[in-house]
Short mmCIF file of C-alpha atoms and ligand atoms in Angstrom, two decimals:
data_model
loop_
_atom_site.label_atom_id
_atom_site.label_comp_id
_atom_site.label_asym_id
_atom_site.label_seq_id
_atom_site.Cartn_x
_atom_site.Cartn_y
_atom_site.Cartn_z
CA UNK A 187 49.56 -32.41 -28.71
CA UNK A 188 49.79 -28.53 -29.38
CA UNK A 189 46.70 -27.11 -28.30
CA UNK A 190 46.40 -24.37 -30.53
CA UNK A 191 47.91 -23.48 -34.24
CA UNK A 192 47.93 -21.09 -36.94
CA UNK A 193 48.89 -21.61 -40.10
CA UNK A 194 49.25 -18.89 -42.96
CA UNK A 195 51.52 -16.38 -44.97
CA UNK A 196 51.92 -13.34 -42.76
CA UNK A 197 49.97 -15.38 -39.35
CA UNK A 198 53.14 -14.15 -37.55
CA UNK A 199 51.78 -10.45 -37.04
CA UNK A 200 48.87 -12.04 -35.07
CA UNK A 201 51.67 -12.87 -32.47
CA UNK A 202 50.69 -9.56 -30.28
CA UNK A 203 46.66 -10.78 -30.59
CA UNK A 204 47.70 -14.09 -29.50
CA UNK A 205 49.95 -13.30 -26.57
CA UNK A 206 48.17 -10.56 -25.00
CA UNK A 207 45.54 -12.33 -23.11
CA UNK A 208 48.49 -14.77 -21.55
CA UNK A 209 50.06 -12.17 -20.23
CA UNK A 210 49.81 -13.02 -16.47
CA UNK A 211 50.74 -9.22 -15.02
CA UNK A 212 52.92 -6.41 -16.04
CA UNK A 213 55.52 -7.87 -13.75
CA UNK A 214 55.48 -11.42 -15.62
CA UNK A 215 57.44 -10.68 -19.26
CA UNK A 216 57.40 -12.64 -22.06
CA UNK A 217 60.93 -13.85 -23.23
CA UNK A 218 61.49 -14.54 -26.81
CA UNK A 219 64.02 -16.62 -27.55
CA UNK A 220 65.45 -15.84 -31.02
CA UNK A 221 67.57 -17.06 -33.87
CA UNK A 222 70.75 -14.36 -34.02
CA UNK A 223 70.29 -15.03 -37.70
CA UNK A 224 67.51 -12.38 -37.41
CA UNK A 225 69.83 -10.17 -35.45
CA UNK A 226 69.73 -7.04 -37.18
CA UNK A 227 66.67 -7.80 -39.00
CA UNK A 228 64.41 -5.17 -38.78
CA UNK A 229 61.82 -6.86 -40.80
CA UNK A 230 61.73 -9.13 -38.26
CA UNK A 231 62.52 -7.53 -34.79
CA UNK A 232 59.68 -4.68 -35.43
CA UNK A 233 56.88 -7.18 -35.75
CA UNK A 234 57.89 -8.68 -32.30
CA UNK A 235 55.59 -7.35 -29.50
CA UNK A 236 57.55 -6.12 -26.53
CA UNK A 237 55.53 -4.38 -23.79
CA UNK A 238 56.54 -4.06 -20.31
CA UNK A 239 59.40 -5.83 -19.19
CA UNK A 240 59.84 -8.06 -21.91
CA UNK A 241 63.08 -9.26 -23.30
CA UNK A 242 64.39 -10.14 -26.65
CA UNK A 243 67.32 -12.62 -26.15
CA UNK A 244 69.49 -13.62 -29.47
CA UNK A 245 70.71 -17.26 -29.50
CA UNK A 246 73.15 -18.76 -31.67
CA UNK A 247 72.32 -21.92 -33.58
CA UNK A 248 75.73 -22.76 -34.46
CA UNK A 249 75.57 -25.70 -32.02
CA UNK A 250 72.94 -27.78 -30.67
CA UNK A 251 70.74 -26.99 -27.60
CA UNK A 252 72.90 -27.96 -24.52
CA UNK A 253 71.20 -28.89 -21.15
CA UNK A 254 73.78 -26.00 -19.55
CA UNK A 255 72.73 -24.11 -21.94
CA UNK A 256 69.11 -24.62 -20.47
CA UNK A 257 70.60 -24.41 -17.11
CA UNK A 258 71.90 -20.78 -17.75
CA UNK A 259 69.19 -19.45 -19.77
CA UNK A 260 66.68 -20.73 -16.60
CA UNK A 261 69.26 -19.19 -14.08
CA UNK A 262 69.15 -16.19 -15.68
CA UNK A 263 65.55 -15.57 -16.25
CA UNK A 264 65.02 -15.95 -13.02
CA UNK A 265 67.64 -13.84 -11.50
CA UNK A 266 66.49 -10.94 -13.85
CA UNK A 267 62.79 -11.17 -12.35
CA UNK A 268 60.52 -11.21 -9.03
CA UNK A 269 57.82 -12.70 -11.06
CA UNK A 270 58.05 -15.69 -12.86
CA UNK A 271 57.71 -14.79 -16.87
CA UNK A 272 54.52 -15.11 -18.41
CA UNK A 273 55.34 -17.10 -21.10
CA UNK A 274 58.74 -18.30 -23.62
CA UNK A 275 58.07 -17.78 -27.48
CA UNK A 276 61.05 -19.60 -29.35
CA UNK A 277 61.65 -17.97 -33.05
CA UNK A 278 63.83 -20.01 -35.10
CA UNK A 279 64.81 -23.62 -36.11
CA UNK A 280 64.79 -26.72 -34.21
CA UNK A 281 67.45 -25.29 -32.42
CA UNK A 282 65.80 -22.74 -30.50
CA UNK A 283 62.24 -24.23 -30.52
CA UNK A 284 63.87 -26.94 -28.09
CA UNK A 285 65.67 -24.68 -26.15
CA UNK A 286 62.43 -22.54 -25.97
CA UNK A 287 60.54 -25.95 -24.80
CA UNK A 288 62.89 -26.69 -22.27
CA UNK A 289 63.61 -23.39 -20.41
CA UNK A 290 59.89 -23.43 -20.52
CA UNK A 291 59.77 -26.71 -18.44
CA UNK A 292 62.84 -25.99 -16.28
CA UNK A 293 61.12 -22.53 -14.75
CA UNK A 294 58.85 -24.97 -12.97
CA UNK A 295 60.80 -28.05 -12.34
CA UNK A 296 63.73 -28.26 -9.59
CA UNK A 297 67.09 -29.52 -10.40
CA UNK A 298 68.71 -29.54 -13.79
CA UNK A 299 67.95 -29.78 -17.23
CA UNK A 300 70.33 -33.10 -17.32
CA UNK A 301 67.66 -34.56 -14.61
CA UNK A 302 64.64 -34.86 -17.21
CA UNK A 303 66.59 -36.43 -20.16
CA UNK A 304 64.24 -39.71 -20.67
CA UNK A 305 60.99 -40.32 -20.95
CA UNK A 306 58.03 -39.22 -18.69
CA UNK A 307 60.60 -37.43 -15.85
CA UNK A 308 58.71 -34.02 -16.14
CA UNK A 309 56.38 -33.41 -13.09
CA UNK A 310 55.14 -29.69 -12.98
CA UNK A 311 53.54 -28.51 -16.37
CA UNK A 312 55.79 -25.94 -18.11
CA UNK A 313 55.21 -22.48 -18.34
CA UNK A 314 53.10 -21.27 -21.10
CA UNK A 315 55.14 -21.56 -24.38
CA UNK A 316 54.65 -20.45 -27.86
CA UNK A 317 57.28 -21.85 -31.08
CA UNK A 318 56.85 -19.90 -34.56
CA UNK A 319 59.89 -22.08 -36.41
CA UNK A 320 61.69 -20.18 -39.50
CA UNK A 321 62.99 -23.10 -41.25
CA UNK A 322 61.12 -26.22 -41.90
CA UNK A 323 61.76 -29.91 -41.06
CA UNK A 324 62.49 -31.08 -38.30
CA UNK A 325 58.71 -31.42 -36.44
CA UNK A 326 60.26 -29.66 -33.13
CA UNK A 327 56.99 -27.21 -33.60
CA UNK A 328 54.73 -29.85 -32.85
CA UNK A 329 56.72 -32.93 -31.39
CA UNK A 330 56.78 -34.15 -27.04
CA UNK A 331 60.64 -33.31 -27.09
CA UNK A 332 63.18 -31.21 -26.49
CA UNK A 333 66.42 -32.90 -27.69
CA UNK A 334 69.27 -32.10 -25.70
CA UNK A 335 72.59 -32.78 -25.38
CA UNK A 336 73.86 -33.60 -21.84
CA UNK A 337 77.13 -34.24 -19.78
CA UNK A 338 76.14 -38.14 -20.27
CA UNK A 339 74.23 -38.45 -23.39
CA UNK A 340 72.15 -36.90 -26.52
CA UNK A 341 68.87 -37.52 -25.50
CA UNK A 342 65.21 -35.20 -25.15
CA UNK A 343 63.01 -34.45 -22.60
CA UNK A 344 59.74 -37.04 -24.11
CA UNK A 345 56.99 -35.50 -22.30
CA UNK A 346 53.39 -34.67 -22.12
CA UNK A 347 54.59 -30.96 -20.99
CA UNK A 348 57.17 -30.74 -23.49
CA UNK A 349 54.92 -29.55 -26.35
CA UNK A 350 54.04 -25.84 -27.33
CA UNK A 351 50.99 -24.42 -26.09
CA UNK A 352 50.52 -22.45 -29.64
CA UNK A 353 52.35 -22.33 -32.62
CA UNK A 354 52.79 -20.47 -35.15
CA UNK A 355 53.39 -21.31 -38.88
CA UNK A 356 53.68 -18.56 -40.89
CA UNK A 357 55.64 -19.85 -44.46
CA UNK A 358 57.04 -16.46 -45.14
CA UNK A 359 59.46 -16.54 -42.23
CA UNK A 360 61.45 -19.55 -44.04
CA UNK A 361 62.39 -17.04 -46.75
CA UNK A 362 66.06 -16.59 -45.99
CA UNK A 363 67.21 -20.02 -45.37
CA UNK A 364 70.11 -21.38 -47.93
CA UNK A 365 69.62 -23.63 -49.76
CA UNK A 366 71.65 -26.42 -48.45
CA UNK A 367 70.41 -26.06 -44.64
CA UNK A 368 66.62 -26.17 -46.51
CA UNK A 369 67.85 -29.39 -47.93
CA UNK A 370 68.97 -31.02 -44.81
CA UNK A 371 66.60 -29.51 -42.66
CA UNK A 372 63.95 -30.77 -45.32
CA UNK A 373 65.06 -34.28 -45.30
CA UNK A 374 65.17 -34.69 -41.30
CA UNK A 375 61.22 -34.16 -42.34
CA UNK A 376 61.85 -37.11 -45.43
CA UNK A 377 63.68 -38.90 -42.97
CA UNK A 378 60.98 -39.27 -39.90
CA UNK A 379 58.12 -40.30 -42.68
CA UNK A 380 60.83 -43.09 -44.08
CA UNK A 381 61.34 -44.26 -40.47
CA UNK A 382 57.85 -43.72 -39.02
CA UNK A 383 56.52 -45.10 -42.06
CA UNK A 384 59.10 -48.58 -41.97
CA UNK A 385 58.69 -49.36 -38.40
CA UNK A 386 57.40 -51.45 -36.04
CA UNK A 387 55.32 -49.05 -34.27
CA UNK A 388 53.66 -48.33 -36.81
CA UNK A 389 49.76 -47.60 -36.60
CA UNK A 390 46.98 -46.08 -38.19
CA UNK A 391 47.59 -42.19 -36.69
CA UNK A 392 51.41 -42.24 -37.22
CA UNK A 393 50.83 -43.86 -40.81
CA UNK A 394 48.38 -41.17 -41.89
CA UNK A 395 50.35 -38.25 -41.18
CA UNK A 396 53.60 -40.03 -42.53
CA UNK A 397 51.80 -40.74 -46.28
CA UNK A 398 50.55 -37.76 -46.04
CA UNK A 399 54.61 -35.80 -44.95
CA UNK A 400 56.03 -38.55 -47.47
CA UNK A 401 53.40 -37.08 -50.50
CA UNK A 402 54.60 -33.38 -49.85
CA UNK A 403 58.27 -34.07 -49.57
CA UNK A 404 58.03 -36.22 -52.96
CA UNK A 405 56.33 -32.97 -54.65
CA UNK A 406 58.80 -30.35 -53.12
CA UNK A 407 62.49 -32.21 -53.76
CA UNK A 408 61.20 -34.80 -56.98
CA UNK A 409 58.49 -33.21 -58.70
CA UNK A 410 58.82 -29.69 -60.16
CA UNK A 411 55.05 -28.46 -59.85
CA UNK A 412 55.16 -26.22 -56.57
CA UNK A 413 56.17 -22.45 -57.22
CA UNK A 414 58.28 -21.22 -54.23
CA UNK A 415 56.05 -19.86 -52.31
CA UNK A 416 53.92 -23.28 -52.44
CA UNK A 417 57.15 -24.92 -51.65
CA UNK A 418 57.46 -22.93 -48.86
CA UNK A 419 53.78 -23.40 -47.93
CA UNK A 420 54.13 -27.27 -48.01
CA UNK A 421 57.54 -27.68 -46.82
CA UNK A 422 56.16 -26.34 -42.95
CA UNK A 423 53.08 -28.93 -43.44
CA UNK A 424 55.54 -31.81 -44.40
CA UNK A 425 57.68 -30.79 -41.18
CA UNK A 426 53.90 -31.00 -38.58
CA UNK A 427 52.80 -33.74 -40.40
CA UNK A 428 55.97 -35.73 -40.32
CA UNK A 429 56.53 -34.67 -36.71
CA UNK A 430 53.23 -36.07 -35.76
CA UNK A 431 53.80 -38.90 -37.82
CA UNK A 432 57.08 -39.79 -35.07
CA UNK A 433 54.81 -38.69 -32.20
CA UNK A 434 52.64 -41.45 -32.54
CA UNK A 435 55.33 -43.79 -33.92
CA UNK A 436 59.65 -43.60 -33.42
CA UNK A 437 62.39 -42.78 -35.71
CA UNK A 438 64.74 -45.37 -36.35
CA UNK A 439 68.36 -46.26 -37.41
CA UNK A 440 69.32 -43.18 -39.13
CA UNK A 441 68.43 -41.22 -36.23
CA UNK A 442 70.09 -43.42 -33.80
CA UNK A 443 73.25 -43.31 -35.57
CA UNK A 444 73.05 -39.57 -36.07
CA UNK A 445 72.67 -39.05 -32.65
CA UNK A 446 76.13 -40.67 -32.11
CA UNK A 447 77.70 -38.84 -34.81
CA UNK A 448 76.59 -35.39 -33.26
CA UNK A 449 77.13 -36.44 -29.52
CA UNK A 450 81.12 -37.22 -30.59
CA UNK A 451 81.79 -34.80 -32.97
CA UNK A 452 78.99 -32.50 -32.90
CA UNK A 453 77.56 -32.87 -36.56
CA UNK A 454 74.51 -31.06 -36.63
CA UNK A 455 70.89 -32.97 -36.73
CA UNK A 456 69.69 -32.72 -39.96
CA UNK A 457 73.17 -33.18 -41.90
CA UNK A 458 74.18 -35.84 -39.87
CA UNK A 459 70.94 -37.51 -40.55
CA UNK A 460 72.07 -37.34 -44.21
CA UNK A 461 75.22 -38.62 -44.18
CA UNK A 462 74.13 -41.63 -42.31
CA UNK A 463 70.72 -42.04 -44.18
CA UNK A 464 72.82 -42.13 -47.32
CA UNK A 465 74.45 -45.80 -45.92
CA UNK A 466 71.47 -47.36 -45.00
CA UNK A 467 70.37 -49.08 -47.88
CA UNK A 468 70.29 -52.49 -45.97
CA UNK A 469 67.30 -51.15 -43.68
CA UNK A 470 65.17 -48.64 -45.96
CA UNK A 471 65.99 -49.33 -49.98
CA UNK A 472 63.27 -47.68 -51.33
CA UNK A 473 63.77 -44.64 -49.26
CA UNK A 474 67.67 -44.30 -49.42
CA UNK A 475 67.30 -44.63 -53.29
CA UNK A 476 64.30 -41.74 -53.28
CA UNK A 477 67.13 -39.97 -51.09
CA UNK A 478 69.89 -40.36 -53.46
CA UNK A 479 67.79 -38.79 -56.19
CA UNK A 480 67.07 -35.84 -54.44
CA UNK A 481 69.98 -35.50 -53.56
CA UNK A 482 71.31 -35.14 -57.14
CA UNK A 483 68.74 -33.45 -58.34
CA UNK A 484 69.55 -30.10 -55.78
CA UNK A 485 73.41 -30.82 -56.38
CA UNK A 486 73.86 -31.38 -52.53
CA UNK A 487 77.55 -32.92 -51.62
CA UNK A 488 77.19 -34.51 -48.34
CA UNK A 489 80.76 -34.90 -46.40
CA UNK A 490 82.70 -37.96 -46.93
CA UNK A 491 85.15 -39.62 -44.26
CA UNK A 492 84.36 -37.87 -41.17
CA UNK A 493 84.86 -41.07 -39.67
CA UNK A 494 87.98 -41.95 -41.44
CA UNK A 495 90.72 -41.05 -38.31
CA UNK A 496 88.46 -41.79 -35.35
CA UNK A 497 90.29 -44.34 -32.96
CA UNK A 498 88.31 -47.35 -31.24
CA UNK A 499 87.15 -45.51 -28.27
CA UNK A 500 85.91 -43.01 -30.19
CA UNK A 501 83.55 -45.18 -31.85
CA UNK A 502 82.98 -46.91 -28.57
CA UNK A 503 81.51 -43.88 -27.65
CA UNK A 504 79.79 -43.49 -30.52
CA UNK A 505 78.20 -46.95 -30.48
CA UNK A 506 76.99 -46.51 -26.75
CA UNK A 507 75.02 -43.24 -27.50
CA UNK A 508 73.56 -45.19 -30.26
CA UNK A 509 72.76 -48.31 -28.73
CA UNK A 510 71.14 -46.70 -25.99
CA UNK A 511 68.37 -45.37 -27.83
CA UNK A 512 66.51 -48.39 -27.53
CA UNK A 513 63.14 -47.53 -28.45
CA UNK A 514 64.26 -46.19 -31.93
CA UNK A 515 66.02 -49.67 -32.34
CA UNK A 516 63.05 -51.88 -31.14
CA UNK A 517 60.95 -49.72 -33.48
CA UNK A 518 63.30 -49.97 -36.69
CA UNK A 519 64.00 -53.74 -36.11
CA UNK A 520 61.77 -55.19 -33.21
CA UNK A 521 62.01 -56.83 -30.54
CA UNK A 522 64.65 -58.82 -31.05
CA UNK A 523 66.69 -55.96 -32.06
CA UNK A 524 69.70 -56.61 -30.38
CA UNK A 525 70.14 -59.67 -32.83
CA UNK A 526 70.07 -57.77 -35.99
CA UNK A 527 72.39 -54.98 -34.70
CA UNK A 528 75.64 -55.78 -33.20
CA UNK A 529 78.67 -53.59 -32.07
CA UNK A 530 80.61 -54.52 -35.02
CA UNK A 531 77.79 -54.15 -37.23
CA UNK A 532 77.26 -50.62 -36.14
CA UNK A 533 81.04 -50.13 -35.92
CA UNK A 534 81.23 -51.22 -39.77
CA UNK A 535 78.61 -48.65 -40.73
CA UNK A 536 80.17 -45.80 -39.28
CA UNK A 537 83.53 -46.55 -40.90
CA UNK A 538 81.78 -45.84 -43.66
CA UNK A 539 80.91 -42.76 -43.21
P1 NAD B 809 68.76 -25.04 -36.74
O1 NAD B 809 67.75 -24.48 -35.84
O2 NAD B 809 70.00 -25.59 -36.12
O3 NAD B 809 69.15 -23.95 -37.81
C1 NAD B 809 70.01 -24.28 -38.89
C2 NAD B 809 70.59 -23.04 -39.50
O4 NAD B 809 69.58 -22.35 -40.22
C3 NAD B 809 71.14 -22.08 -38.47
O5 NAD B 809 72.33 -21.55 -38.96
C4 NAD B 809 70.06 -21.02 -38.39
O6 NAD B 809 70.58 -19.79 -37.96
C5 NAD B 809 69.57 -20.98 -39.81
N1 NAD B 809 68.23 -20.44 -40.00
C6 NAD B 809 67.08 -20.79 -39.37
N2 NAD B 809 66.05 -20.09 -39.88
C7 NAD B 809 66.55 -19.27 -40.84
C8 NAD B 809 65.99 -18.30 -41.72
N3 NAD B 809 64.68 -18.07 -41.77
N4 NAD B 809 66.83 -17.65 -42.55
C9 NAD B 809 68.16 -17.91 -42.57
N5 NAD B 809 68.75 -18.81 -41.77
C10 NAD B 809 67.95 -19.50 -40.92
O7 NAD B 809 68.19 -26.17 -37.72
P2 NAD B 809 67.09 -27.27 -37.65
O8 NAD B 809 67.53 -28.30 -38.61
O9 NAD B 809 65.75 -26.68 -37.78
O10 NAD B 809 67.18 -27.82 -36.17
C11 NAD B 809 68.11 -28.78 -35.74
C12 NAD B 809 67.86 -29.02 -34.28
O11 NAD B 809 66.54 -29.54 -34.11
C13 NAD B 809 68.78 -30.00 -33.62
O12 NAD B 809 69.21 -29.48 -32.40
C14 NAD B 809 67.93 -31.23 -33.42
O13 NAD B 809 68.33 -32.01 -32.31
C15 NAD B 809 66.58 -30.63 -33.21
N6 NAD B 809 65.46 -31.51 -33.53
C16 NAD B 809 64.46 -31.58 -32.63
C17 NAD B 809 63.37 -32.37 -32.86
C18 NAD B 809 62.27 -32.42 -31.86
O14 NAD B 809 61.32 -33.16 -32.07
N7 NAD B 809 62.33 -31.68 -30.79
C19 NAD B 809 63.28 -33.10 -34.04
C20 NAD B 809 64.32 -33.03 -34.94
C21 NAD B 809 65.40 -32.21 -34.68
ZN1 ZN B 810 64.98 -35.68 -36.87
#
């Protein structure tokens, strides 16, 4: 779990309060690791504390954390300093709070980032690591991963180390996001609670905090009672709430497929999710149909046919990334998963897409 949160309009100027007491020695820097979105955003960059040697690096979030990504980011830290930093804060979407996680763990584990893709692999506790997210959703402020995509697979680092020593949730920082990144950001959020909420791992933690993720999501993309600001305010609760809700639980087919869809063709999480969550009627019909109506109500056109010219080994490959998610499977359909969900089957749904 993260050990220590705030939550508030405007918490993000406590940042210097909070990190000052971490800092190991003038020698050890902080490195934030920030959204180029903000580049040039004064608003922004001024409230960030830099004392010392720290360093303010800008990171794209036009594609998905890579673990050579990690790799390089860890290479260079380290090459640019005697002492080993004091601590990673990650400012941005789930992009860079993964990135931000794993750097964090890969200053104090040997190898390569590819190494710890799996569950449990992480030995030596990260460095200290803080995530303030500015778009809300996906649970990667509060959740044991880092999801990464490798030379072999998509897959996280699952671990007890993986998780942010603080974060901070500060609504206000959401303010910029358009409108149809809120809305698939926001349903990676209705998505987790749908397949925390349906699955076989189901129990009394992970169902708690998915009612209570599934409540807010109804009243910020069905119900028209929130002002903005609320639906800021209770958009970044939905996002902890539903990430905690997958913590104790899994996510499930839609995830599984989307991971597939983004390791071949490099569709981004929380769009992806949507254009597969829109098929899967079969497995979650009261939560696709929800889906469908919020859809229409924010006038959101997901992409049709990206599937449409793939040849066979592309799907192949797209099947395998799937299929070897096997805890999201066993938790969507149980044990005997591999019964309910073939290669064809899976091969049929994706054509569909
Ligand atoms: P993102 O971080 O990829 O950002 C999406 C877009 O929104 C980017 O263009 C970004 O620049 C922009 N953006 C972010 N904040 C903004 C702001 N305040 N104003 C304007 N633009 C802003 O999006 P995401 O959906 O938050 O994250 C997706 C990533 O999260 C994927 O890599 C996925 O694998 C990962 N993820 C991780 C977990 C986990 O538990 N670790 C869970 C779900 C998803
Ligand atoms: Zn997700």
């Amino acid at each position: 779990m993260v050990s220590r949160v705030v939550f508030g309009r405007g918490s993000f100027n406590q940042l210097g309060d909070i990190l000052t007491p971490k800092r190991l020695n003038t020698k050890a820097p902080f490195i934030f690791l920030i959204d180029d979105v903000f580049k040039g955003n004064s608003l922004m960059t001024s409230r960030i504390p830099l004392a010392y040697d720290d360093q303010l690096i800008f990171i794209s979030a036009d594609e998905e954390p890579k673990t050579s990504q990690v790799d390089e980011l860890v290479e260079k830290i380290i090459l640019s300093y005697k002492d080993r930093p004091s601590g990673i804060i990650g400012i941005g979407g789930g992009t860079i709070l993964d990135l931000a996680k794993a750097v964090a763990i890969m200053l104090t584990n040997e190898g390569e980032a590819k190494d710890y893709q799996g569950w449990d692999l992480v030995k030596t506790p990260a460095i200290y690591h803080v995530g303030i997210p500015t778009i809300s959703g996906t649970g990667a402020e509060v959740s044991r991963t880092t999801v990464l995509t490798g030379p072999e697979k998509k897959l996280g680092i699952n671990s007890d180390y993986t998780p942010f020593d603080q974060v901070i949730l500060d609504p206000e920082l959401t303010t910029g996001v358009p409108k149809d990144q809120w809305f698939y950001t926001g349903m990676d959020c209705y998505i987790h609670c749908i397949e925390s909420l349906n699955g076989t791992y189901l129990n009394a933690f992970s169902k708690s905090y998915g009612e209570k993720a599934f409540q807010l999501c109804r009243e910020i993309f069905i119900e028209d009672t929130l002002s903005e600001t609320e639906a800021q305010d209770q958009l970044m609760m939905a996002s902890w709430h539903g990430g905690m809700s997958i913590a104790y639980s899994q996510v499930g087919v839609a995830h599984a497929m989307s991971y597939g869809l983004s390791y071949l063709l490099g569709t981004k999480h929380g769009i992806g999710n949507c254009i597969v969550f829109d098929h899967l009627e079969e497995f979650y019909p009261e939560g696709v149909e929800l889906f469908k109506q919020m859809k229409k109500k924010h006038g959101i056109e997901l992409p049709q046919g990206l599937c449409a010219n793939l040849h066979d080994d592309e799907f192949d490959i797209m099947i395998d990334v799937a299929l070897g998610l096997v805890p999201l499977w066993e938790n969507a359909l149980g044990k005997n998963w591999q019964q309910k969900m073939t290669r064809e089957k899976l091969k049929s749904l994706y054509q569909k897409m």
